[in-house]
Short mmCIF file of C-alpha atoms in Angstrom, two decimals:
data_model
loop_
_atom_site.label_atom_id
_atom_site.label_comp_id
_atom_site.label_asym_id
_atom_site.label_seq_id
_atom_site.Cartn_x
_atom_site.Cartn_y
_atom_site.Cartn_z
CA MET A 1 0.00 0.00 0.00
CA THR A 2 2.86 2.37 0.86
CA ILE A 3 4.50 1.71 -2.50
CA LEU A 4 1.18 2.29 -4.27
CA CYS A 5 0.68 5.62 -2.47
CA LEU A 6 4.21 6.74 -3.27
CA GLY A 7 3.70 5.78 -6.92
CA ALA A 8 0.42 7.70 -7.11
CA ALA A 9 2.04 10.74 -5.48
CA GLY A 10 4.85 10.59 -8.04
CA VAL A 11 2.36 10.39 -10.92
CA PHE A 12 0.41 13.41 -9.63
CA ALA A 13 3.64 15.36 -9.09
CA GLY A 14 4.69 14.56 -12.64
CA ILE A 15 1.31 15.65 -14.02
CA ASN A 16 1.54 18.89 -12.05
CA LEU A 17 5.01 19.65 -13.38
CA TRP A 18 3.84 18.82 -16.92
CA GLN A 19 0.92 21.21 -16.59
CA GLN A 20 3.18 23.95 -15.25
CA ARG A 21 5.79 23.63 -17.98
CA SER A 22 6.33 26.70 -20.11
CA LYS A 23 4.86 26.50 -23.59
CA GLY A 24 6.72 29.66 -24.44
CA VAL A 25 5.81 33.01 -25.91
CA GLY A 26 4.79 34.06 -29.41
CA ILE A 27 6.06 37.38 -30.74
CA VAL A 28 3.89 38.62 -33.60
CA ILE A 29 5.48 41.28 -35.81
CA THR A 30 3.47 42.86 -38.61
CA LEU A 31 4.93 45.72 -40.66
CA PRO A 32 2.47 46.92 -43.32
CA ARG A 33 3.78 49.28 -45.98
CA ALA A 34 2.34 52.80 -46.02
CA PRO A 35 0.89 54.50 -48.01
CA TRP A 36 0.31 51.28 -49.99
CA ARG A 37 -1.59 48.87 -47.73
CA ASP A 38 -2.94 46.44 -50.33
CA PRO A 39 -2.82 43.48 -50.04
CA TRP A 40 -2.15 44.15 -46.34
CA ASN A 41 -5.02 43.57 -43.95
CA SER A 42 -5.50 42.68 -40.31
CA GLN A 43 -6.45 39.05 -40.99
CA TRP A 44 -2.86 37.78 -40.85
CA THR A 45 -2.25 39.50 -37.53
CA ARG A 46 -5.45 38.12 -35.99
CA ALA A 47 -4.62 34.62 -37.22
CA ALA A 48 -1.04 34.79 -35.90
CA ILE A 49 -2.18 36.08 -32.49
CA ASP A 50 -4.81 33.34 -32.31
CA HIS A 51 -2.25 30.68 -33.20
CA ALA A 52 0.23 32.02 -30.64
CA ARG A 53 -2.38 32.09 -27.89
CA ARG A 54 -3.49 28.54 -28.68
CA HIS A 55 0.01 27.10 -28.69
CA ARG A 56 1.95 29.39 -26.33
CA ASP A 57 1.50 30.76 -22.82
CA SER A 58 1.47 34.36 -23.98
CA CYS A 59 1.61 36.56 -27.05
CA PHE A 60 3.40 39.87 -27.60
CA THR A 61 2.40 41.92 -30.66
CA VAL A 62 4.31 44.65 -32.50
CA GLU A 63 2.59 46.44 -35.39
CA ARG A 64 4.11 49.44 -37.12
CA ASP A 65 3.66 51.01 -40.55
CA ILE A 66 6.77 51.11 -42.74
CA SER A 67 7.08 54.25 -44.83
CA GLY A 68 7.27 53.68 -48.55
CA PRO A 69 7.52 56.53 -51.09
CA LEU A 70 5.07 56.85 -53.93
CA PRO A 71 6.38 56.07 -57.44
CA GLU A 72 6.43 59.76 -58.37
CA ALA A 73 8.33 60.82 -55.21
CA ASP A 74 11.47 62.92 -55.70
CA ALA A 75 14.90 62.17 -54.24
CA GLU A 76 14.28 64.15 -51.06
CA ALA A 77 11.00 62.33 -50.34
CA ARG A 78 12.67 58.98 -50.95
CA SER A 79 15.50 59.86 -48.60
CA ALA A 80 13.00 60.88 -45.91
CA ALA A 81 11.11 57.61 -46.37
CA ARG A 82 14.35 55.63 -45.95
CA ARG A 83 15.08 57.48 -42.69
CA ASP A 84 11.57 56.83 -41.41
CA ARG A 85 11.88 53.16 -42.33
CA ALA A 86 15.21 52.84 -40.54
CA ASP A 87 13.78 54.49 -37.41
CA THR A 88 10.74 52.21 -37.45
CA LEU A 89 12.80 49.03 -37.83
CA GLU A 90 15.06 50.15 -35.00
CA LEU A 91 12.00 50.77 -32.80
CA VAL A 92 10.67 47.29 -33.62
CA ARG A 93 14.08 45.83 -32.83
CA SER A 94 14.10 47.64 -29.47
CA LEU A 95 10.61 46.42 -28.53
CA VAL A 96 11.33 42.81 -29.48
CA THR A 97 14.72 42.84 -27.77
CA ALA A 98 13.20 44.22 -24.57
CA ARG A 99 10.66 41.38 -24.53
CA LEU A 100 13.35 38.79 -25.20
CA MET A 101 15.52 40.16 -22.42
CA GLU A 102 12.59 39.95 -20.00
CA LEU A 103 12.17 36.31 -20.92
CA SER A 104 15.86 35.52 -20.61
CA GLU A 105 16.02 37.08 -17.15
CA SER A 106 12.95 35.23 -15.87
CA ASP A 107 13.57 31.87 -17.55
CA PRO A 108 16.28 31.49 -20.21
CA ALA A 109 14.75 28.17 -21.30
CA THR A 110 11.50 29.82 -22.41
CA PRO A 111 10.61 28.69 -25.96
CA VAL A 112 10.15 31.61 -28.36
CA SER A 113 8.37 31.76 -31.72
CA ILE A 114 8.64 34.85 -33.93
CA TYR A 115 5.78 35.38 -36.38
CA ILE A 116 6.56 37.99 -39.03
CA ASN A 117 4.56 39.58 -41.83
CA ALA A 118 6.52 42.23 -43.70
CA ALA A 119 7.88 43.21 -47.07
CA LEU A 120 10.87 40.97 -47.79
CA PRO A 121 13.55 43.69 -47.47
CA ASP A 122 12.08 44.69 -44.09
CA ALA A 123 12.01 41.10 -42.84
CA PHE A 124 15.58 40.65 -44.09
CA GLU A 125 16.84 43.76 -42.29
CA LEU A 126 15.01 42.89 -39.07
CA GLY A 127 16.72 39.50 -39.17
CA THR A 128 20.02 41.36 -39.41
CA LYS A 129 19.19 43.33 -36.29
CA LEU A 130 18.04 40.27 -34.33
CA LYS A 131 21.33 38.56 -35.15
CA PHE A 132 23.07 40.66 -32.54
CA HIS A 133 20.30 41.08 -29.98
CA VAL A 134 18.46 37.77 -29.48
CA HIS A 135 19.57 36.44 -26.10
CA ARG A 136 21.90 33.52 -26.64
CA GLU A 137 20.11 31.18 -24.22
CA LEU A 138 16.61 31.46 -25.61
CA ARG A 139 15.31 28.39 -27.40
CA GLY A 140 12.32 27.70 -29.62
CA LEU A 141 9.44 25.28 -29.70
CA GLY A 142 9.97 22.23 -31.82
CA VAL A 143 13.71 22.03 -31.27
CA ASP A 144 15.16 18.56 -30.87
CA PRO A 145 16.94 18.68 -27.47
CA ASP A 146 19.39 16.00 -28.64
CA ARG A 147 20.59 18.36 -31.38
CA GLN A 148 20.56 21.51 -29.24
CA ARG A 149 23.97 22.85 -28.38
CA PRO A 150 24.75 24.72 -25.15
CA GLY A 151 24.05 28.41 -25.62
CA GLU A 152 22.67 27.96 -29.14
CA ILE A 153 20.20 30.54 -30.46
CA THR A 154 17.06 28.71 -31.51
CA PRO A 155 13.94 30.85 -31.73
CA VAL A 156 11.48 29.36 -34.21
CA VAL A 157 10.00 31.41 -37.08
CA PRO A 158 6.55 30.06 -38.04
CA GLN A 159 5.32 30.49 -41.60
CA ARG A 160 1.76 30.93 -42.85
CA SER A 161 0.55 27.65 -44.27
CA GLU A 162 -1.27 27.25 -47.58
CA SER A 163 -2.67 23.86 -46.57
CA VAL A 164 -6.41 23.61 -46.00
CA ASP A 165 -6.00 22.00 -42.57
CA ALA A 166 -3.38 24.35 -41.09
CA ASP A 167 -2.79 28.05 -40.49
CA PHE A 168 0.88 28.24 -39.44
CA PHE A 169 3.71 25.74 -39.21
CA PRO A 170 7.23 25.97 -37.71
CA ALA A 171 9.44 26.84 -40.68
CA VAL A 172 12.93 27.90 -39.62
CA ARG A 173 14.93 27.69 -36.40
CA LEU A 174 17.43 30.53 -36.05
CA SER A 175 20.47 28.54 -34.99
CA SER A 176 24.07 27.90 -35.94
CA ARG A 177 22.85 24.76 -37.72
CA LEU A 178 21.86 27.01 -40.64
CA LYS A 179 25.58 27.59 -41.23
CA GLU A 180 26.54 23.93 -41.36
CA PRO A 181 27.84 22.65 -44.73
CA LEU A 182 25.47 20.42 -46.66
CA THR A 183 26.20 16.72 -46.56
CA LYS A 184 26.21 14.77 -49.81
CA ASP A 185 22.64 13.57 -49.21
CA GLU A 186 21.47 17.05 -48.21
CA ALA A 187 23.05 18.56 -51.31
CA ALA A 188 21.12 16.06 -53.45
CA GLN A 189 17.90 16.93 -51.64
CA ALA A 190 18.58 20.66 -51.98
CA ALA A 191 19.14 20.23 -55.72
CA ARG A 192 15.50 19.15 -55.96
CA LEU A 193 14.43 22.39 -54.27
CA ALA A 194 16.46 24.85 -56.35
CA THR A 195 18.95 25.09 -59.19
CA VAL A 196 22.21 27.00 -58.75
CA ILE A 197 23.25 29.06 -61.78
CA GLU A 198 26.76 30.41 -61.29
CA GLU A 199 26.99 32.14 -64.67
CA PRO A 200 23.51 33.42 -65.60
CA ALA A 201 22.86 34.93 -69.00
CA PHE A 202 23.03 38.66 -68.44
CA LYS A 203 25.24 41.50 -69.65
CA ALA A 204 27.50 42.25 -66.72
CA ASP A 205 28.93 45.74 -66.33
CA PRO A 206 32.75 45.44 -66.16
CA ASP A 207 32.84 48.64 -64.10
CA GLY A 208 29.92 47.71 -61.84
CA GLN A 209 30.43 48.17 -58.11
CA ALA A 210 28.07 45.42 -56.94
CA VAL A 211 27.40 41.70 -57.26
CA ALA A 212 23.91 40.25 -57.33
CA LEU A 213 22.63 37.31 -55.29
CA ILE A 214 19.26 36.38 -56.83
CA VAL A 215 17.18 33.99 -54.73
CA HIS A 216 13.88 32.74 -56.15
CA LEU A 217 12.15 30.39 -53.69
CA SER A 218 8.49 31.21 -54.28
CA ASP A 219 6.27 30.98 -57.32
CA ASN A 220 7.07 34.24 -59.13
CA PRO A 221 7.79 33.29 -62.78
CA GLN A 222 9.26 36.64 -63.91
CA MET A 223 11.38 37.32 -60.86
CA VAL A 224 14.75 36.00 -62.05
CA ALA A 225 14.57 37.73 -65.43
CA GLU A 226 13.52 41.02 -63.81
CA ALA A 227 16.25 40.82 -61.21
CA LEU A 228 18.94 40.11 -63.83
CA LEU A 229 17.71 43.07 -65.89
CA ALA A 230 17.83 45.33 -62.83
CA ALA A 231 21.30 44.04 -61.92
CA GLN A 232 22.45 44.81 -65.46
CA GLN A 233 20.88 48.26 -65.78
CA GLY A 234 21.45 49.38 -62.20
CA CYS A 235 18.92 49.95 -59.43
CA ALA A 236 18.72 51.11 -55.81
CA ASP A 237 18.96 49.00 -52.67
CA THR A 238 17.24 49.76 -49.36
CA ASP A 239 19.97 52.29 -48.51
CA GLY A 240 19.22 54.21 -51.71
CA ARG A 241 22.55 53.22 -53.24
CA LYS A 242 22.27 52.76 -57.03
CA GLU A 243 24.72 50.34 -58.61
CA LYS A 244 25.17 48.11 -61.62
CA CYS A 245 26.38 44.57 -61.07
CA ARG A 246 29.63 43.08 -62.33
CA ALA A 247 28.53 39.50 -61.64
CA ALA A 248 25.49 37.53 -60.49
CA LEU A 249 24.67 34.26 -58.77
CA VAL A 250 21.18 32.78 -59.17
CA ILE A 251 19.47 30.24 -56.91
CA ASP A 252 16.24 29.42 -58.69
CA GLY A 253 13.50 27.33 -57.09
CA GLY A 254 11.47 27.37 -60.30
CA PRO A 255 7.66 27.33 -60.32
CA ALA A 256 7.17 25.35 -57.09
CA ASN A 257 7.01 26.62 -53.52
CA ILE A 258 9.12 25.11 -50.73
CA PRO A 259 7.36 22.10 -49.14
CA GLU A 260 5.85 23.08 -45.79
CA THR A 261 8.28 21.29 -43.49
CA VAL A 262 11.04 22.52 -41.20
CA ARG A 263 13.51 20.23 -42.95
CA ASP A 264 12.84 21.68 -46.41
CA PHE A 265 12.68 25.32 -45.31
CA GLU A 266 15.92 25.04 -43.39
CA LEU A 267 17.53 23.11 -46.23
CA ALA A 268 16.63 25.93 -48.63
CA VAL A 269 18.15 28.53 -46.28
CA ARG A 270 21.30 26.44 -45.82
CA LEU A 271 21.59 26.00 -49.59
CA VAL A 272 21.58 29.78 -50.10
CA TYR A 273 24.13 30.34 -47.34
CA ALA A 274 26.47 27.53 -48.43
CA THR A 275 26.25 28.43 -52.12
CA TRP A 276 26.92 32.12 -51.48
CA ARG A 277 29.97 31.36 -49.33
CA THR A 278 31.34 28.90 -51.87
CA TRP A 279 30.80 31.35 -54.73
CA ASN A 280 32.58 34.14 -52.84
CA THR A 281 35.51 31.87 -52.08
CA ALA A 282 35.78 30.98 -55.77
CA HIS A 283 35.64 34.66 -56.83
CA PRO A 284 37.98 36.69 -54.61
CA GLU A 285 38.14 39.35 -57.34
CA TYR A 286 34.64 40.48 -56.27
CA ALA A 287 35.46 40.78 -52.56
CA SER A 288 35.50 44.59 -52.61
CA LEU A 289 32.14 44.92 -54.37
CA GLN A 290 28.86 45.52 -52.57
CA PRO A 291 26.68 42.36 -52.39
CA ARG A 292 22.99 42.95 -53.02
CA LEU A 293 20.12 40.52 -52.61
CA PHE A 294 17.17 40.17 -55.00
CA LEU A 295 14.69 37.96 -53.15
CA ALA A 296 11.39 36.20 -53.76
CA ALA A 297 10.73 33.84 -50.85
CA PRO A 298 8.57 33.29 -47.75
CA THR A 299 9.09 35.89 -45.02
CA SER A 300 10.52 33.30 -42.63
CA VAL A 301 13.28 32.63 -45.17
CA ALA A 302 13.89 36.39 -45.57
CA LEU A 303 14.27 36.79 -41.78
CA ALA A 304 16.66 33.83 -41.60
CA LEU A 305 18.77 35.09 -44.51
CA GLY A 306 19.00 38.49 -42.83
CA TRP A 307 20.15 36.74 -39.67
CA LEU A 308 22.83 34.96 -41.72
CA LEU A 309 23.89 37.45 -44.39
CA GLY A 310 22.56 40.89 -43.51
CA HIS A 311 25.74 42.26 -41.93
CA LYS A 312 27.24 42.53 -45.43
CA VAL A 313 24.44 42.04 -47.97
CA ARG A 314 21.89 44.74 -48.80
CA ALA A 315 18.42 43.89 -50.10
CA VAL A 316 16.93 45.41 -53.24
CA PRO A 317 13.20 46.18 -52.90
CA ASN A 318 10.75 45.23 -55.63
CA PRO A 319 9.81 47.00 -57.91
CA TYR A 320 13.49 47.31 -58.77
CA ARG A 321 14.03 51.01 -59.19
CA LYS A 322 16.43 52.29 -61.86
CA GLU A 323 17.92 55.77 -62.15
CA SER A 324 14.75 57.43 -63.39
CA GLU A 325 11.95 54.90 -63.55
CA PRO A 326 10.76 51.69 -61.88
CA CYS A 327 11.38 48.35 -63.55
CA THR A 328 8.36 46.22 -64.39
CA SER A 329 7.23 44.31 -61.34
CA SER A 330 5.08 41.23 -61.10
#
C-alpha cells in the first residue's frame, strides 16, 4: 500500500510539473507598408495572435507602418522615407529585444516563436538586427533537445501555411545549424528544391560596383529575369545606393514553392548560405564589391537570410528602381 501511495504521489507530481511547464511566448510582428496597404489587412495579424495564444503561454504583438515613397516621389522624399523606415525598424528591434531580455532574465529556457509579416527587405533587415540582440540562451518550440547545443540561439520562425487544414507551421529555427555545410545527401535533396546558376545569361557591367545574389524560392515566374535586368541596368537597394552589377549568382526554385516542413525550409536557407559562401571563395576578385540581394521567398526565409547574411548584404526592394523609372514588377 505504501508503494502504491508513493507511486500515485509521483504520478500526480509529474502531471503537475507537466501542466506547469512553459509553452513559451509568441512574438507577432506585422509591418504593413504605407501608403500602400494592399494586399495588407489585419487578418494575418489576428490569425497569428490566435495561433500564438493557442500554442503558447502568452503573445506579444508589435505592429508598425513602414514608410514607402510613392512612385512619383522625388529624391528628397525617398530619402525621408528611408530614414523613417530605418527608425521604425530600430524601434521594432528595441521592442522585441526588450521582450526577449525579460524572458531571458525570468527563464532562459522559455521557448520563443517569432511570427513575421513584412515586405521581404524589411524582414531581411530585421533578421540582421536580431542577429546581434536575441539572447543567446533562448530556445524555440519544436527544437530537438538531442541536437541543441549549449548556448545555441534557436527561436522558431513560423510560416503561414497554404494547406487547407493548417494556419501556421514551424518553418525555420534561427540557430548555428543554418551555417553547417550540406552533406552529400542534403546537397542532393537541396538540388531538388532549387537550381544553382553560377553564370547566368546577363550582360555584366565590367565597371559595376556590386554583385547580385538572386534567390527565387516562391512561385514568381518573372522574378529571375527582372532581377537580372535590374542588376544589369542598375537599381537602388534599401539604402538608396544605385549600382550596376559586375557578376550575379542565381538560386532558382522554379515554379514550385518550398514544401511546408522545417527540414525543407531550413535546407533551402542552408543551400543559399552555403552556395553564397562557396561562390565568394571561388571569386575573390569580387570581394571589394557591394553584395545585393534580389529575393522572392517566404518571409521566414527572408528573416533567416538576414540573420545569416545581412551584416554585409543589402536587399533590393521590388519593384526594382532604376535611375529614373521603376522596372516592371510582377
